[in-house]
């Protein structure tokens, strides 16, 4: 019997019972459990084979609900939440003791966000607890953007996959910390830097914390396919032409167009949103195909191109 379905009530019953359920969000699918139940949360780490020093994001139904879990919401955090929740934005806020240490890997802050997906919002509204949920992939591998992606890799380890269709944003949320006086973006993601700065002014970027074991989700090597991945400029992509043993992941249909089932275009028209939507699915497709290596075109460093390049760089890192 398939474990994929769109029954919110069933998902709620399983979560109430301490089990794991994959949930759709606008960014990527999450592997959810009751954030206040240590045993349930431990199940997430086990299913993903994720080290317990990598903290989880807590998904809540609304900004109002966040007050139950944090001691303080700084003004700029509130402004961002009011502008962009529900949406691809995660805020790091000082935690209350009700949030288990296991969720935050012992850190004094908890990552919170309100996801923008009708099924998951309905689910959160029906529950009396928030949901801890990392991306629903084995640790280090490409994040899932469909229920089928989740089933392929974690199907045997979870009770139910709530199917909300293809994720509309396609890359993970942008993470912002407020520990110093100037807010800091710790992970680029589905909410553009430009949008954040238009609301609260200049922010710092602290994106290379790969040496910091307390924030390993920003590890240098992450989101990685099994095949070797190389990053290229557009010119490098088409030189020396179409090699059938290479999978090509282009941004758009540039001048040196090459064709074949080993050539995928993130967005034919060069649309960043569409490119983000396709990124992980196309990486998976090339990884599952007969090619021996993957070459990916680096995008312009602006708009969602920044976050897409960040994922590609980590996917290429060894
Ligand atoms: O879009 C998303 O954010 C998705 C969906 C499911 O919501 N979730 C997601 O979770 O990407 P995950 O676990 O794959 O990535 C969460 C990141 C990790 O890099 C983790 O290290 C970081 O958030 N994180 C969580 N709590 C933190 C904290 N208190 N301080 C610093 N980093 C934290
Ligand atoms: Mg992840």
Coordinates of C-alpha atoms and ligand atoms in Angstrom, one line a residue:
X1 CA 0.0 0.0 0.0
X2 CA 1.3 3.4 -0.9
X3 CA 2.4 5.6 1.9
X4 CA 1.7 8.7 -0.2
X5 CA -1.6 10.5 0.2
X6 CA -3.2 13.9 0.9
X7 CA -5.0 13.1 4.1
X8 CA -4.2 15.8 6.6
X9 CA -6.2 14.1 9.3
X10 CA -4.2 10.9 8.9
X11 CA -0.9 12.8 9.0
X12 CA -2.1 14.5 12.2
X13 CA -3.0 11.2 13.9
X14 CA 0.4 9.7 13.1
X15 CA 2.2 12.8 14.4
X16 CA 0.1 12.8 17.6
X17 CA 1.3 9.2 17.9
X18 CA 5.0 10.3 17.8
X19 CA 5.6 9.0 14.3
X20 CA 7.4 10.6 11.3
X21 CA 5.5 12.2 8.5
X22 CA 6.9 13.9 5.4
X23 CA 5.2 17.3 4.8
X24 CA 5.0 19.5 1.7
X25 CA 6.2 23.1 2.0
X26 CA 6.8 25.8 -0.6
X27 CA 10.6 25.3 -0.4
X28 CA 11.3 21.5 -0.2
X29 CA 9.6 18.5 1.6
X30 CA 10.3 18.3 5.3
X31 CA 10.6 15.2 7.5
X32 CA 8.3 16.2 10.4
X33 CA 7.8 15.1 14.0
X34 CA 6.4 16.6 17.1
X35 CA 9.0 19.2 18.0
X36 CA 8.2 18.9 21.7
X37 CA 8.6 15.1 21.9
X38 CA 12.3 14.1 22.3
X39 CA 11.8 10.6 21.1
X40 CA 9.9 11.6 18.0
X41 CA 12.7 14.2 17.2
X42 CA 15.3 11.5 17.7
X43 CA 13.5 9.5 15.1
X44 CA 14.2 12.3 12.5
X45 CA 17.9 12.2 13.1
X46 CA 17.9 8.4 12.8
X47 CA 15.8 8.2 9.6
X48 CA 18.0 10.9 7.9
X49 CA 21.3 9.5 9.3
X50 CA 21.8 13.1 10.4
X51 CA 24.4 14.0 13.1
X52 CA 22.7 15.4 16.2
X53 CA 24.9 18.4 16.2
X54 CA 22.9 19.7 13.2
X55 CA 19.9 21.6 14.6
X56 CA 16.3 21.4 13.1
X57 CA 13.9 24.1 12.0
X58 CA 10.6 24.3 14.0
X59 CA 7.5 24.9 11.8
X60 CA 4.7 26.9 13.4
X61 CA 1.2 27.9 12.3
X62 CA 1.6 31.6 12.7
X63 CA 3.7 34.5 14.0
X64 CA 1.5 34.7 17.1
X65 CA 2.3 31.0 17.9
X66 CA 6.0 31.7 17.9
X67 CA 5.7 33.6 21.2
X68 CA 5.1 30.2 23.0
X69 CA 8.6 29.0 21.9
X70 CA 10.9 32.0 22.1
X71 CA 11.7 34.5 24.8
X72 CA 12.0 37.5 22.5
X73 CA 11.3 38.6 18.9
X74 CA 13.6 41.6 17.9
X75 CA 11.9 44.4 16.0
X76 CA 13.6 43.6 12.7
X77 CA 12.7 39.9 13.0
X78 CA 9.1 40.8 13.5
X79 CA 9.2 43.1 10.5
X80 CA 10.5 40.3 8.3
X81 CA 8.0 37.8 9.7
X82 CA 5.1 40.2 9.1
X83 CA 6.2 40.8 5.6
X84 CA 7.2 37.3 4.5
X85 CA 5.4 34.7 6.6
X86 CA 4.0 32.3 5.5
X87 CA 7.0 32.0 3.3
X88 CA 10.6 30.8 2.7
X89 CA 12.2 32.6 5.6
X90 CA 13.6 31.1 8.8
X91 CA 14.4 33.2 11.9
X92 CA 16.8 32.3 14.6
X93 CA 15.4 33.4 17.9
X94 CA 16.3 32.8 21.6
X95 CA 14.5 29.7 22.7
X96 CA 12.3 28.9 25.7
X97 CA 13.0 25.8 27.6
X98 CA 9.9 24.0 26.2
X99 CA 12.0 23.5 23.0
X100 CA 14.1 20.4 23.6
X101 CA 17.9 20.8 23.4
X102 CA 18.0 18.0 20.8
X103 CA 16.0 20.2 18.4
X104 CA 18.6 23.1 18.6
X105 CA 21.7 20.9 19.2
X106 CA 22.2 22.6 22.5
X107 CA 22.2 26.1 20.9
X108 CA 20.4 28.9 22.8
X109 CA 18.5 29.9 19.6
X110 CA 15.7 28.0 17.8
X111 CA 15.1 28.2 14.1
X112 CA 11.4 28.9 13.3
X113 CA 9.3 29.5 10.3
X114 CA 5.7 29.5 9.0
X115 CA 5.7 27.5 5.8
X116 CA 3.5 28.6 2.8
X117 CA 1.6 25.4 1.9
X118 CA -2.2 25.0 2.4
X119 CA -2.0 21.3 3.5
X120 CA 0.8 21.9 5.9
X121 CA -0.8 25.0 7.3
X122 CA -4.0 23.1 7.8
X123 CA -2.0 20.3 9.5
X124 CA -0.2 22.7 11.8
X125 CA -3.5 24.4 12.8
X126 CA -5.0 21.0 13.7
X127 CA -2.1 20.1 16.0
X128 CA -1.3 21.2 19.6
X129 CA 2.5 21.2 19.0
X130 CA 4.8 22.6 16.3
X131 CA 6.7 20.4 13.9
X132 CA 10.5 20.0 13.8
X133 CA 11.4 19.2 10.2
X134 CA 14.6 19.1 8.2
X135 CA 14.6 18.5 4.5
X136 CA 13.3 15.0 3.9
X137 CA 16.5 13.6 2.3
X138 CA 19.3 11.4 3.6
X139 CA 21.9 13.6 5.2
X140 CA 24.1 15.3 2.6
X141 CA 22.0 14.3 -0.4
X142 CA 19.9 16.5 -2.7
X143 CA 16.7 17.9 -1.1
X144 CA 13.3 16.5 -2.2
X145 CA 10.8 18.7 -4.1
X146 CA 8.1 16.0 -4.8
X147 CA 6.5 13.3 -2.7
X148 CA 8.1 10.7 -5.0
X149 CA 11.6 12.0 -4.2
X150 CA 10.9 11.4 -0.6
X151 CA 9.5 8.0 -1.1
X152 CA 12.5 6.9 -3.3
X153 CA 14.9 7.6 -0.4
X154 CA 13.1 7.5 2.9
X155 CA 10.0 5.5 2.0
X156 CA 10.9 2.6 4.2
X157 CA 11.6 4.7 7.2
X158 CA 8.5 6.9 7.6
X159 CA 4.8 6.4 8.3
X160 CA 3.3 8.7 5.7
X161 CA 4.1 11.2 3.0
X162 CA 1.6 14.1 2.8
X163 CA 1.5 14.8 -1.0
X164 CA 1.2 18.5 -1.7
X165 CA 2.5 18.4 -5.3
X166 CA 5.7 19.9 -6.6
X167 CA 7.3 22.5 -4.4
X168 CA 6.8 26.0 -5.9
X169 CA 10.0 27.6 -4.6
X170 CA 12.2 24.6 -4.9
X171 CA 15.2 25.6 -2.7
X172 CA 15.3 25.8 1.1
X173 CA 14.3 28.9 3.2
X174 CA 16.7 31.8 3.8
X175 CA 18.0 31.7 7.4
X176 CA 18.5 35.0 9.3
X177 CA 20.1 35.4 12.7
X178 CA 19.6 38.4 15.1
X179 CA 22.4 37.7 17.6
X180 CA 24.4 40.8 16.7
X181 CA 23.1 44.3 16.2
X182 CA 23.1 43.8 12.4
X183 CA 21.0 40.9 11.2
X184 CA 23.0 38.1 9.5
X185 CA 22.0 35.8 6.7
X186 CA 23.4 32.4 7.5
X187 CA 21.9 30.5 4.5
X188 CA 20.8 32.0 1.2
X189 CA 17.5 30.6 0.1
X190 CA 14.0 31.0 -1.4
X191 CA 13.6 34.6 0.0
X192 CA 15.9 36.9 -2.0
X193 CA 18.5 39.0 -0.2
X194 CA 17.1 42.0 -2.1
X195 CA 13.7 41.5 -0.5
X196 CA 15.1 41.2 3.0
X197 CA 17.2 44.4 2.6
X198 CA 14.3 46.3 1.2
X199 CA 12.5 45.7 4.5
X200 CA 15.2 46.0 7.1
X201 CA 18.2 47.6 5.4
X202 CA 21.6 46.1 5.1
X203 CA 22.3 42.7 6.5
X204 CA 25.5 40.8 7.0
X205 CA 26.3 37.6 5.2
X206 CA 27.9 34.8 7.0
X207 CA 27.7 32.0 4.6
X208 CA 31.0 30.1 5.0
X209 CA 30.6 28.6 8.4
X210 CA 31.7 25.2 7.1
X211 CA 34.4 25.1 9.8
X212 CA 31.8 25.8 12.5
X213 CA 30.6 22.4 13.8
X214 CA 27.6 24.1 15.5
X215 CA 26.0 25.0 12.2
X216 CA 26.8 22.1 10.0
X217 CA 23.8 22.6 7.7
X218 CA 26.0 25.2 6.2
X219 CA 28.6 22.5 5.6
X220 CA 30.7 23.0 2.6
X221 CA 29.7 19.7 1.1
X222 CA 25.9 19.3 1.0
X223 CA 23.0 18.8 -1.4
X224 CA 25.3 16.5 -3.3
X225 CA 24.6 14.1 -6.1
X226 CA 26.5 10.8 -6.3
X227 CA 28.1 11.6 -9.6
X228 CA 31.0 14.1 -9.7
X229 CA 29.7 17.6 -10.3
X230 CA 31.7 20.4 -11.9
X231 CA 30.7 24.1 -12.1
X232 CA 31.3 25.9 -15.4
X233 CA 30.8 29.2 -17.1
X234 CA 28.4 29.1 -20.1
X235 CA 31.4 29.0 -22.5
X236 CA 33.0 26.1 -20.6
X237 CA 29.7 24.2 -20.7
X238 CA 29.7 23.9 -24.5
X239 CA 33.4 23.2 -25.0
X240 CA 34.3 20.8 -26.6
X241 CA 30.6 20.2 -27.5
X242 CA 28.1 17.6 -26.5
X243 CA 29.7 14.6 -24.8
X244 CA 27.1 11.9 -24.1
X245 CA 28.9 10.8 -21.0
X246 CA 28.4 14.2 -19.4
X247 CA 25.1 15.5 -18.0
X248 CA 24.8 19.3 -18.7
X249 CA 22.7 21.4 -16.4
X250 CA 22.3 24.8 -18.1
X251 CA 20.7 27.9 -16.7
X252 CA 19.0 29.2 -19.8
X253 CA 19.0 28.7 -23.6
X254 CA 22.1 30.6 -24.4
X255 CA 23.8 31.1 -27.7
X256 CA 25.8 27.9 -27.8
X257 CA 22.7 25.8 -27.5
X258 CA 23.3 22.0 -27.3
X259 CA 20.5 19.4 -27.3
X260 CA 20.1 15.8 -26.1
X261 CA 18.5 13.9 -23.2
X262 CA 21.7 14.6 -21.3
X263 CA 21.1 18.4 -21.5
X264 CA 18.7 20.0 -19.1
X265 CA 17.8 23.7 -19.0
X266 CA 16.7 25.1 -15.6
X267 CA 14.7 27.8 -17.3
X268 CA 14.6 28.3 -21.1
X269 CA 13.8 31.9 -20.6
X270 CA 16.3 32.6 -17.8
X271 CA 13.7 33.0 -15.1
X272 CA 15.2 32.6 -11.7
X273 CA 12.1 31.4 -10.0
X274 CA 11.6 28.7 -12.5
X275 CA 15.3 27.7 -12.3
X276 CA 15.0 27.3 -8.5
X277 CA 11.9 25.2 -8.9
X278 CA 13.7 22.8 -11.2
X279 CA 17.2 22.7 -9.6
X280 CA 17.0 19.7 -7.3
X281 CA 14.7 17.7 -9.6
X282 CA 17.1 18.1 -12.5
X283 CA 20.1 17.3 -10.4
X284 CA 18.4 14.1 -9.4
X285 CA 17.4 13.3 -13.0
X286 CA 21.0 13.6 -14.1
X287 CA 22.3 11.7 -11.1
X288 CA 19.9 8.8 -12.0
X289 CA 20.8 8.9 -15.7
X290 CA 23.7 7.0 -17.5
X291 CA 26.1 10.0 -17.5
X292 CA 29.3 9.7 -15.6
X293 CA 29.7 13.3 -14.5
X294 CA 27.6 16.4 -14.3
X295 CA 28.5 19.9 -15.5
X296 CA 26.4 22.7 -14.1
X297 CA 26.4 26.3 -15.4
X298 CA 26.9 29.0 -12.7
X299 CA 24.1 31.6 -12.7
X300 CA 24.4 35.3 -12.5
X301 CA 25.1 36.2 -8.9
X302 CA 21.8 38.1 -8.2
X303 CA 18.2 37.4 -7.3
X304 CA 17.6 33.7 -6.6
X305 CA 20.8 33.1 -8.7
X306 CA 22.8 33.6 -5.4
X307 CA 21.0 30.8 -3.6
X308 CA 21.1 28.5 -6.6
X309 CA 24.8 29.1 -7.0
X310 CA 25.3 28.4 -3.2
X311 CA 23.5 25.0 -3.6
X312 CA 25.5 24.2 -6.7
X313 CA 28.8 25.1 -5.0
X314 CA 28.1 22.9 -2.0
X315 CA 26.8 20.1 -4.3
X316 CA 30.1 20.3 -6.2
X317 CA 32.3 20.4 -3.1
X318 CA 34.1 17.2 -2.0
Ligands
LIG1 O1 13.0 25.4 3.6 C1 13.5 24.9 4.6 O2 14.2 25.5 5.5 C2 13.3 23.4 4.8 C3 11.8 23.1 4.9 C4 11.5 21.7 5.2 O3 11.3 24.0 5.9 N1 14.0 22.9 5.9 C5 15.4 22.7 5.9 O4 15.9 22.1 7.0 O5 16.1 23.1 4.9 P1 17.4 21.6 7.1 O6 17.4 20.9 8.4 O7 17.7 20.8 5.9 O8 18.2 22.8 7.2 C6 18.1 23.6 8.3 C7 19.3 24.4 8.6 C8 20.5 23.6 8.9 O9 21.6 24.1 8.1 C9 20.8 23.9 10.4 O10 22.2 23.8 10.7 C10 20.3 25.3 10.5 O11 19.1 25.3 9.7 N2 19.8 25.6 11.8 C11 18.8 25.2 12.5 N3 18.7 25.7 13.7 C12 19.8 26.5 13.9 C13 20.3 27.3 14.9 N4 19.7 27.4 16.1 N5 21.4 28.0 14.7 C14 22.1 27.9 13.5 N6 21.6 27.2 12.5 C15 20.5 26.5 12.6
LIG2 MG1 18.7 19.9 4.4

